[in-house]
């Protein structure tokens, strides 16, 4: 279990916390979505859940604890935490190594760092590339990737490491609908192997189909949570700057026009 218990976090140089008494659990095999407006605290929550904050970027947990399978993250080396919790950012340029000569080498770096045998490293790398349908990029230099391609490569690199928990901050931000679908399918398969996922996203359709639960963050506080589809259709979410899924928007539009959604639904 990846667990945050009453966690408040303050960035270095800040007078006050930006996360406030957040309690959240991600069980093995579970996918938990995070929604909220810009600057609501989604990215900070991802950093804290992964251990990068305060472990790498500094700052302080002013209250609460973060635990990975019952063991606290405080004081543990970031490289050790990275073997247990992977994290992906919305901008791939911040996560590509800059030293790999090809996409294949980029994706293989993680398994190599884990000390896996060459055969296992190659197998994981090929499987990750195939899962996201980017096999044809294997020999391309990472510097020649588009933004969307780079994002898929970053996700592939995380998949190849097969972490127990994966924290993703808008993993489909630069992807078209097909790329978004591929990432969603890959994450669902990863959860099927027992990995727990925390996914912050602005695409409610993806979260409605992908997640078991969704939490809503506003002003650094969790203000709602529940089963994904039920939570994402709550009219109150719009007060927090969260757009409902397209199916919910269509249903409401039909009702506003005096039509019965059950009659017109295919």
Tab-separated table of C-alpha atoms in Angstrom, residues 90-178:
chain	number	residue	atom	x	y	z
A	90	UNK	CA	3.959	15.839	-18.163
A	91	UNK	CA	7.011	17.310	-19.914
A	92	UNK	CA	9.141	14.460	-21.330
A	93	UNK	CA	12.160	16.734	-21.750
A	94	UNK	CA	12.578	16.747	-17.968
A	95	UNK	CA	12.794	12.965	-17.824
A	96	UNK	CA	14.677	11.779	-20.898
A	97	UNK	CA	18.253	11.017	-19.865
A	98	UNK	CA	20.073	12.965	-22.564
A	99	UNK	CA	22.777	10.278	-22.732
A	100	UNK	CA	21.030	7.507	-24.686
A	101	UNK	CA	21.787	7.248	-28.378
A	102	UNK	CA	18.478	5.614	-29.264
A	103	UNK	CA	14.982	5.159	-27.908
A	104	UNK	CA	15.762	1.493	-27.243
A	105	UNK	CA	18.720	2.499	-25.066
A	106	UNK	CA	16.592	5.126	-23.303
A	107	UNK	CA	13.931	2.608	-22.319
A	108	UNK	CA	16.591	0.045	-21.327
A	109	UNK	CA	18.367	2.413	-18.914
A	110	UNK	CA	15.964	1.723	-16.036
A	111	UNK	CA	16.218	-2.071	-16.110
A	112	UNK	CA	19.996	-1.743	-16.492
A	113	UNK	CA	20.150	0.488	-13.409
A	114	UNK	CA	18.247	-2.214	-11.526
A	115	UNK	CA	21.077	-4.619	-12.336
A	116	UNK	CA	18.915	-6.986	-14.352
A	117	UNK	CA	20.525	-9.547	-16.675
A	118	UNK	CA	20.913	-8.440	-20.289
A	119	UNK	CA	18.309	-10.934	-21.516
A	120	UNK	CA	15.701	-9.618	-19.066
A	121	UNK	CA	16.577	-5.998	-19.881
A	122	UNK	CA	16.112	-6.591	-23.601
A	123	UNK	CA	12.848	-8.485	-23.061
A	124	UNK	CA	11.384	-5.743	-20.865
A	125	UNK	CA	12.458	-3.026	-23.292
A	126	UNK	CA	10.928	-4.757	-26.305
A	127	UNK	CA	7.716	-5.468	-24.397
A	128	UNK	CA	7.371	-1.842	-23.251
A	129	UNK	CA	7.891	-0.486	-26.760
A	130	UNK	CA	5.419	-2.986	-28.217
A	131	UNK	CA	2.801	-2.189	-25.580
A	132	UNK	CA	2.716	1.445	-26.670
A	133	UNK	CA	3.067	0.602	-30.375
A	134	UNK	CA	6.301	2.573	-30.741
A	135	UNK	CA	8.549	-0.256	-31.916
A	136	UNK	CA	9.396	1.761	-35.015
A	137	UNK	CA	11.007	4.428	-32.829
A	138	UNK	CA	13.507	1.987	-31.281
A	139	UNK	CA	16.499	3.183	-33.329
A	140	UNK	CA	15.592	6.866	-33.383
A	141	UNK	CA	17.650	9.351	-31.373
A	142	UNK	CA	15.603	10.718	-28.445
A	143	UNK	CA	16.478	14.294	-29.458
A	144	UNK	CA	14.545	13.744	-32.707
A	145	UNK	CA	11.271	12.849	-31.017
A	146	UNK	CA	8.179	15.013	-31.069
A	147	UNK	CA	6.613	15.986	-27.751
A	148	UNK	CA	3.995	13.253	-27.994
A	149	UNK	CA	6.549	10.626	-28.997
A	150	UNK	CA	8.773	11.670	-26.116
A	151	UNK	CA	5.903	11.260	-23.690
A	152	UNK	CA	5.241	7.730	-24.941
A	153	UNK	CA	8.949	6.885	-24.582
A	154	UNK	CA	8.955	8.136	-20.978
A	155	UNK	CA	5.926	5.977	-20.176
A	156	UNK	CA	7.611	3.005	-21.873
A	157	UNK	CA	10.730	3.536	-19.759
A	158	UNK	CA	8.600	3.473	-16.609
A	159	UNK	CA	6.750	0.346	-17.752
A	160	UNK	CA	10.081	-1.405	-18.369
A	161	UNK	CA	11.072	-0.894	-14.725
A	162	UNK	CA	7.832	-2.546	-13.523
A	163	UNK	CA	7.625	-0.597	-10.253
A	164	UNK	CA	5.330	-1.652	-7.437
A	165	UNK	CA	3.739	1.809	-7.578
A	166	UNK	CA	3.641	4.368	-10.349
A	167	UNK	CA	2.828	8.067	-9.969
A	168	UNK	CA	1.993	9.905	-13.196
A	169	UNK	CA	1.514	13.660	-13.530
A	170	UNK	CA	-0.565	14.215	-16.707
A	171	UNK	CA	1.005	11.369	-18.687
A	172	UNK	CA	-1.114	12.076	-21.793
A	173	UNK	CA	-0.839	15.884	-21.853
A	174	UNK	CA	0.895	15.942	-25.251
A	175	UNK	CA	-0.833	12.923	-26.790
A	176	UNK	CA	-3.571	12.646	-29.403
A	177	UNK	CA	-6.603	10.408	-28.740
A	178	UNK	CA	-4.853	7.310	-30.120
